[in-house]
Short mmCIF file of C-alpha atoms and ligand atoms in Angstrom, two decimals:
data_model
loop_
_atom_site.label_atom_id
_atom_site.label_comp_id
_atom_site.label_asym_id
_atom_site.label_seq_id
_atom_site.Cartn_x
_atom_site.Cartn_y
_atom_site.Cartn_z
CA MET A 17 -21.20 -0.56 -2.43
CA THR A 18 -18.35 0.51 -4.92
CA ASN A 19 -15.40 -1.69 -4.71
CA ILE A 20 -12.52 -3.60 -6.15
CA LYS A 21 -14.55 -5.49 -8.70
CA ASP A 22 -15.29 -1.85 -10.26
CA ALA A 23 -11.43 -1.61 -10.88
CA LYS A 24 -10.91 -2.15 -14.80
CA CYS A 25 -7.54 -1.95 -14.41
CA VAL A 26 -5.13 -2.17 -11.79
CA LEU A 27 -1.31 -0.78 -11.10
CA VAL A 28 -0.14 -3.17 -8.63
CA ILE A 29 3.44 -0.99 -7.39
CA GLY A 30 5.60 -3.70 -5.42
CA ALA A 31 4.26 -6.91 -7.18
CA THR A 32 7.62 -8.10 -7.46
CA ALA A 33 7.46 -10.27 -4.08
CA GLY A 34 5.35 -11.19 -1.69
CA ILE A 35 1.78 -9.41 -0.35
CA GLY A 36 2.51 -7.06 -3.20
CA ARG A 37 3.17 -9.89 -6.10
CA ALA A 38 -0.07 -12.60 -4.48
CA LEU A 39 -2.19 -9.17 -4.41
CA ALA A 40 -1.57 -9.35 -8.57
CA LEU A 41 -2.50 -12.47 -9.32
CA ALA A 42 -5.19 -12.86 -7.14
CA ILE A 43 -6.91 -9.28 -8.53
CA HIS A 44 -5.84 -10.85 -11.62
CA ASP A 45 -8.01 -13.45 -11.05
CA LEU A 46 -11.54 -11.72 -9.54
CA ASP A 47 -14.38 -12.54 -11.89
CA SER A 48 -14.55 -8.86 -13.04
CA LYS A 49 -11.29 -9.32 -14.91
CA PRO A 50 -9.66 -6.22 -14.55
CA THR A 51 -6.03 -5.57 -15.98
CA VAL A 52 -3.37 -6.15 -14.09
CA ILE A 53 -0.07 -3.89 -14.08
CA ALA A 54 2.47 -5.33 -11.99
CA ALA A 55 5.38 -2.65 -10.92
CA GLY A 56 8.87 -2.83 -9.43
CA ARG A 57 12.88 -2.82 -10.26
CA ARG A 58 13.40 -6.76 -10.54
CA GLN A 59 12.59 -6.98 -14.12
CA GLU A 60 13.07 -10.98 -14.08
CA ARG A 61 10.33 -11.02 -11.79
CA LEU A 62 7.70 -9.01 -13.46
CA ASP A 63 8.97 -11.23 -16.78
CA GLU A 64 7.94 -14.68 -14.60
CA LEU A 65 4.88 -13.37 -13.29
CA ALA A 66 3.64 -12.21 -16.63
CA ALA A 67 4.69 -15.31 -17.38
CA LYS A 68 2.94 -17.32 -14.56
CA SER A 69 -0.63 -15.44 -15.41
CA GLY A 70 -0.40 -17.34 -18.96
CA ASP A 71 -2.78 -14.94 -20.34
CA SER A 72 -2.64 -10.95 -21.37
CA ARG A 73 -4.03 -9.29 -18.78
CA ILE A 74 -0.90 -9.08 -16.91
CA LYS A 75 0.94 -6.23 -18.15
CA THR A 76 4.72 -5.40 -16.59
CA VAL A 77 6.75 -2.22 -16.12
CA GLN A 78 9.64 -1.66 -14.70
CA VAL A 79 10.24 1.49 -11.70
CA ASP A 80 12.30 2.64 -8.51
CA ILE A 81 10.28 4.48 -6.63
CA ASN A 82 12.75 5.89 -4.31
CA THR A 83 13.25 8.54 -6.55
CA THR A 84 12.87 12.25 -7.48
CA TYR A 85 9.67 13.75 -8.16
CA ASP A 86 10.13 14.73 -12.05
CA LYS A 87 11.22 10.92 -12.52
CA LEU A 88 8.23 9.53 -10.67
CA LYS A 89 5.84 12.29 -12.56
CA GLN A 90 7.64 10.97 -16.49
CA PHE A 91 6.65 7.24 -14.95
CA VAL A 92 3.22 8.52 -13.89
CA ASP A 93 2.66 10.31 -17.34
CA ASP A 94 3.87 7.24 -19.58
CA LEU A 95 1.89 4.92 -17.52
CA THR A 96 -1.62 6.67 -17.58
CA GLY A 97 -0.30 7.56 -21.47
CA ARG A 98 -0.36 3.82 -22.45
CA TYR A 99 -3.01 2.36 -19.83
CA PRO A 100 -6.26 5.18 -19.56
CA ASP A 101 -7.99 2.59 -17.82
CA VAL A 102 -6.16 2.61 -14.87
CA ASP A 103 -8.11 3.03 -12.80
CA ALA A 104 -7.02 1.61 -9.15
CA VAL A 105 -3.53 1.86 -7.64
CA VAL A 106 -1.89 -0.72 -5.07
CA LEU A 107 0.92 0.80 -3.57
CA SER A 108 2.46 -2.12 -2.11
CA SER A 109 6.19 -1.46 -2.78
CA GLY A 110 8.33 -1.34 0.85
CA ILE A 111 11.45 -1.80 2.13
CA GLN A 112 12.46 -2.44 6.25
CA HIS A 113 15.91 -1.83 8.04
CA ILE A 114 16.37 -2.58 11.88
CA PHE A 115 17.68 0.48 13.27
CA ASP A 116 19.77 0.48 17.26
CA PHE A 117 20.81 3.97 18.41
CA GLU A 118 21.43 2.30 21.32
CA LYS A 119 24.82 2.20 18.97
CA PRO A 120 23.92 5.40 16.83
CA GLU A 121 27.90 4.98 15.40
CA SER A 122 25.97 1.93 13.31
CA ILE A 123 23.52 3.83 12.22
CA ASP A 124 23.51 4.24 8.34
CA VAL A 125 21.57 7.67 7.71
CA ASN A 126 21.42 7.57 4.38
CA LYS A 127 19.29 4.06 5.42
CA ILE A 128 16.70 6.03 7.31
CA ALA A 129 16.42 8.73 4.06
CA ASP A 130 15.80 5.31 1.54
CA GLU A 131 13.33 3.87 4.21
CA PHE A 132 11.31 7.34 4.63
CA ASN A 133 10.96 7.91 0.70
CA THR A 134 10.26 4.72 -0.31
CA ASN A 135 7.45 3.72 2.07
CA TYR A 136 5.99 7.01 2.65
CA VAL A 137 7.57 10.09 0.44
CA ALA A 138 7.52 8.41 -2.96
CA ILE A 139 3.45 6.69 -1.84
CA VAL A 140 2.46 10.58 -1.39
CA ASN A 141 4.09 11.68 -4.64
CA LEU A 142 3.00 8.87 -6.55
CA ILE A 143 -1.36 9.70 -5.10
CA LEU A 144 -0.35 13.33 -5.66
CA LEU A 145 0.53 12.45 -9.74
CA PHE A 146 -2.71 10.29 -10.26
CA LEU A 147 -4.80 12.07 -9.09
CA PRO A 148 -5.88 14.51 -11.60
CA HIS A 149 -6.05 10.89 -13.57
CA PHE A 150 -8.50 9.69 -11.00
CA LEU A 151 -10.30 13.12 -10.74
CA LYS A 152 -10.81 12.84 -14.42
CA LEU A 153 -11.85 9.57 -14.88
CA ASN A 154 -14.57 10.28 -12.05
CA ALA A 155 -16.07 13.14 -14.44
CA ALA A 156 -16.56 10.48 -16.68
CA GLY A 157 -18.83 8.40 -14.61
CA ARG A 158 -15.72 5.55 -12.68
CA PRO A 159 -14.58 5.12 -9.71
CA SER A 160 -10.89 4.65 -8.89
CA PHE A 161 -9.16 3.52 -6.08
CA ILE A 162 -6.05 4.45 -4.04
CA ILE A 163 -4.68 1.11 -1.63
CA PRO A 164 -2.13 2.41 0.41
CA ILE A 165 -0.30 -0.73 2.74
CA THR A 166 0.34 0.22 6.20
CA SER A 167 1.07 -2.01 8.68
CA SER A 168 0.09 -2.77 11.90
CA LEU A 169 3.11 -1.53 13.41
CA ALA A 170 1.27 1.90 12.28
CA ILE A 171 -0.72 1.45 15.70
CA VAL A 172 1.99 0.09 17.95
CA PRO A 173 5.50 0.00 16.93
CA ARG A 174 8.54 -2.76 16.91
CA PRO A 175 11.05 -0.54 18.60
CA THR A 176 13.34 -3.12 16.79
CA VAL A 177 12.13 -0.79 13.58
CA PRO A 178 11.68 2.47 14.66
CA ASN A 179 11.85 4.28 11.56
CA TYR A 180 10.14 1.85 9.69
CA CYS A 181 7.04 2.09 11.55
CA ALA A 182 6.60 5.98 11.71
CA THR A 183 6.69 5.62 8.08
CA LYS A 184 3.71 3.41 8.14
CA ALA A 185 2.36 5.58 10.97
CA ALA A 186 2.59 8.71 8.53
CA LEU A 187 0.55 6.63 5.88
CA HIS A 188 -1.97 5.85 8.05
CA SER A 189 -2.58 9.34 9.49
CA PHE A 190 -2.42 10.56 5.48
CA SER A 191 -4.37 7.53 4.63
CA LEU A 192 -7.21 9.05 6.98
CA SER A 193 -7.09 12.72 6.09
CA LEU A 194 -6.68 11.60 1.96
CA ARG A 195 -9.90 9.79 2.77
CA ALA A 196 -11.59 12.67 4.07
CA GLN A 197 -10.08 15.43 1.45
CA LEU A 198 -11.83 13.48 -1.16
CA ALA A 199 -14.78 12.04 0.73
CA HIS A 200 -17.25 14.06 -1.77
CA THR A 201 -14.94 12.62 -4.72
CA ASN A 202 -15.40 8.80 -6.33
CA VAL A 203 -11.51 8.35 -5.80
CA ARG A 204 -12.23 5.76 -2.68
CA VAL A 205 -9.20 5.51 -0.27
CA VAL A 206 -8.78 1.95 1.10
CA GLU A 207 -6.10 1.10 3.09
CA ILE A 208 -4.65 -2.05 3.91
CA LEU A 209 -3.26 -3.09 7.12
CA PRO A 210 -1.28 -6.62 7.31
CA PRO A 211 -0.21 -8.28 10.31
CA LEU A 212 3.02 -9.95 10.24
CA VAL A 213 2.85 -12.10 6.80
CA GLU A 214 5.19 -14.63 5.06
CA SER A 215 6.80 -12.71 3.17
CA GLU A 216 10.42 -11.52 1.37
CA LEU A 217 10.40 -8.15 3.45
CA HIS A 218 13.22 -9.57 6.85
CA ASP A 219 15.12 -11.56 4.39
CA HIS A 220 18.61 -8.57 4.38
CA GLN A 221 17.47 -8.89 8.23
CA GLY A 222 18.17 -12.71 9.32
CA THR A 223 15.17 -12.54 11.08
CA THR A 224 12.71 -14.47 8.72
CA PRO A 225 13.74 -17.53 10.90
CA ALA A 226 12.47 -16.27 13.96
CA LEU A 227 9.84 -14.03 12.31
CA SER A 228 8.52 -17.16 10.31
CA ILE A 229 7.41 -18.87 13.76
CA PHE A 230 4.59 -16.10 14.48
CA TRP A 231 3.74 -14.61 10.63
CA MET A 232 0.23 -15.30 8.76
CA PRO A 233 0.49 -17.45 5.69
CA LEU A 234 0.30 -15.36 2.68
CA ASP A 235 -2.16 -17.51 1.07
CA GLN A 236 -4.74 -17.48 3.92
CA PHE A 237 -3.86 -13.14 4.25
CA ILE A 238 -4.49 -12.96 0.53
CA LYS A 239 -7.56 -14.58 0.51
CA LEU A 240 -8.91 -12.38 4.00
CA THR A 241 -7.17 -8.62 2.55
CA ILE A 242 -9.01 -9.87 -1.03
CA GLU A 243 -12.46 -10.31 1.28
CA GLY A 244 -12.08 -6.87 2.48
CA LEU A 245 -11.86 -5.30 -0.89
CA VAL A 246 -14.79 -7.27 -2.41
CA ARG A 247 -16.83 -5.99 1.05
CA GLY A 248 -16.00 -2.63 0.16
CA ASP A 249 -14.49 -2.22 3.79
CA PRO A 250 -12.62 1.15 4.18
CA GLU A 251 -9.83 -0.37 5.64
CA VAL A 252 -9.23 -3.75 5.42
CA VAL A 253 -7.25 -5.16 8.15
CA VAL A 254 -6.37 -8.44 8.91
CA GLY A 255 -5.63 -10.80 11.52
CA MET A 256 -3.44 -9.42 14.89
CA ALA A 257 -3.59 -6.06 13.09
CA ALA A 258 -7.68 -6.34 13.93
CA ALA A 259 -6.80 -6.88 17.35
CA VAL A 260 -4.39 -4.24 17.44
CA LEU A 261 -6.29 -1.10 15.82
CA GLN A 262 -9.80 -2.44 17.90
CA ARG A 263 -7.53 -1.53 20.99
CA TYR A 264 -5.65 1.16 20.19
CA GLU A 265 -7.28 2.92 17.92
CA LYS A 266 -10.81 2.33 17.92
CA GLY A 267 -12.90 4.77 16.61
CA LYS A 268 -10.53 7.08 14.95
CA ARG A 269 -11.33 6.80 11.17
CA GLU A 270 -14.49 7.41 12.25
CA ALA A 271 -14.15 10.35 14.26
CA VAL A 272 -12.19 11.83 11.11
CA GLU A 273 -15.44 11.38 9.51
CA GLN A 274 -17.80 12.73 11.72
CA ILE A 275 -15.45 15.99 12.84
CA TYR A 276 -14.33 16.49 8.93
CA VAL A 277 -16.72 15.67 6.57
CA ARG A 278 -20.26 15.51 8.92
CA GLY A 279 -19.02 18.47 11.00
CA ASP A 280 -19.42 17.89 14.47
CA PRO A 281 -20.66 21.03 16.91
CA ALA A 282 -19.21 19.53 19.88
CA PHE A 283 -15.42 18.80 17.98
CA PRO A 284 -14.82 22.84 15.73
CA PRO A 285 -12.57 21.45 13.40
CA SER A 286 -9.18 23.48 14.67
N1 NAP B 24 5.08 -8.98 5.44
C1 NAP B 24 4.80 -8.35 6.38
O1 NAP B 24 4.67 -8.91 7.55
C2 NAP B 24 4.52 -7.17 6.65
C3 NAP B 24 3.22 -6.45 7.41
C4 NAP B 24 2.82 -5.53 7.19
C5 NAP B 24 2.98 -4.18 6.50
N2 NAP B 24 3.73 -5.09 5.15
C6 NAP B 24 3.55 -4.02 4.18
O2 NAP B 24 2.96 -4.75 2.93
C7 NAP B 24 3.90 -4.16 2.03
C8 NAP B 24 4.74 -5.25 1.09
O3 NAP B 24 5.42 -6.12 2.00
P1 NAP B 24 6.05 -7.64 1.50
O4 NAP B 24 6.39 -8.13 2.77
O5 NAP B 24 5.35 -8.21 0.76
O6 NAP B 24 7.72 -7.02 1.94
P2 NAP B 24 8.76 -8.25 0.55
O7 NAP B 24 8.45 -9.63 -0.06
O8 NAP B 24 10.02 -7.34 0.78
O9 NAP B 24 8.09 -6.69 -0.74
C9 NAP B 24 8.55 -5.76 -1.23
C10 NAP B 24 8.06 -5.50 -2.31
O10 NAP B 24 8.31 -3.18 -2.74
C11 NAP B 24 9.09 -3.61 -4.01
N3 NAP B 24 10.13 -2.09 -3.57
C12 NAP B 24 10.86 -2.05 -2.90
N4 NAP B 24 11.64 -1.27 -2.74
C13 NAP B 24 11.38 -0.38 -4.51
C14 NAP B 24 11.26 0.41 -4.85
N5 NAP B 24 12.20 1.72 -4.69
N6 NAP B 24 10.74 0.96 -6.08
C15 NAP B 24 9.72 -0.42 -6.33
N7 NAP B 24 9.24 -0.97 -5.19
C16 NAP B 24 9.79 -1.62 -4.59
C17 NAP B 24 10.05 -5.28 -4.43
O11 NAP B 24 10.38 -4.98 -5.64
P3 NAP B 24 11.41 -5.16 -6.06
O12 NAP B 24 13.00 -5.38 -5.23
O13 NAP B 24 11.70 -5.87 -7.01
O14 NAP B 24 11.99 -3.05 -6.46
C18 NAP B 24 8.81 -5.72 -3.46
O15 NAP B 24 8.16 -6.22 -5.09
C19 NAP B 24 4.98 -2.78 2.45
O16 NAP B 24 4.74 -1.43 2.37
C20 NAP B 24 5.39 -3.52 3.64
O17 NAP B 24 5.57 -2.66 4.47
C21 NAP B 24 4.16 -6.39 4.88
#
C-alpha cells in the first residue's frame, strides 16, 4: 500500500506552529528519511525548527499563502525548481475567527475573506499548481501525495466559528471530489481530519484556557496521525473526529467512489 514512507521530499505548509510543526518533525523522523521543507510566514520559527532538527534534511521556505494566484504560482515554480524531488504537500496552514452574527456590526468582512482565502481558495490553488509536477513524477513511476487538513468541524460545525467551519466543509468536499478525479493516477489524496487538538489556533481568540480542558494533546494526535499516514488511510480521522464522522457521515467517501469511480447503475452520475 502506497503511504507516506514512499515520499522522498515533503513540503509542510503551516510548519511554524501546532499540528504542522509537529507533523514536519515526525515525518522527518520516519525511517524512510525524507527531506522535509517547512513553510510558513514566521521566519524566526522556521529558523528555530531547522536548528532543532540538527541535520540538513529540514529545509525552510517563507511563504504567506493569503495572496494572489500569481504569487502562489511563483512560489510553487521556485520551490519545484529548487526541490525537484518534492512529492508530497501537507496543507496545514489555517486560521480561525469567532463571528457573532447576532451582532452584525461586530463583524469584520475582511476577516471573512481572509479566512476563506487562507483555508480554502489558496489551498485549492496550491493543489492546482502542484499537480502538473506531481503528475510528471507519476509518469516517471513515482507516487505523490496531497494532504489537506480539514477538521471534525467540517462534518458538524461549531456555530461560534461559522465561516471557519464552512471553509473546512468546502475543503472536505473538495478533497472527496479530488480523490475521485485522481483515482486513476498515482497522486494520493489523504485528508487529515483532526479533533480539537492542542495548538496556537485559538490563542488570539482568548478561548485557549477553556478549550485546553478538552483538547487532545499534540503528541498523542501526531502519533495517531502518523500511524494513519503509514497505514495509507485515505482519510486520517483521529479521536472524536472519528466518532463524529462515523455518526454523521458514515459511507460518504465510499459513496463518491462507488458512484463516480467504479460506477453504480442504481445512481447514474448527474
Ligand atoms: N488545533 C485544532 O484543534 C484543529 C482542529 C481541527 C483542524 N485544525 C486544522 O489544523 C491545521 C493546523 O492548525 P493548528 O491547530 O496547528 O494551528 P496553529 O498552531 O495556529 O498553526 C497554524 C499554522 O498555519 C500557518 N499559517 C496561517 N496563516 C498562514 C498564511 N497566510 N500563510 C502561511 N502559513 C499560514 C501558521 O504559520 P505563520 O503564522 O508563521 O504563517 C501556523 O504555522 C489548520 O488547518 C487547522 O484549521 C486544527
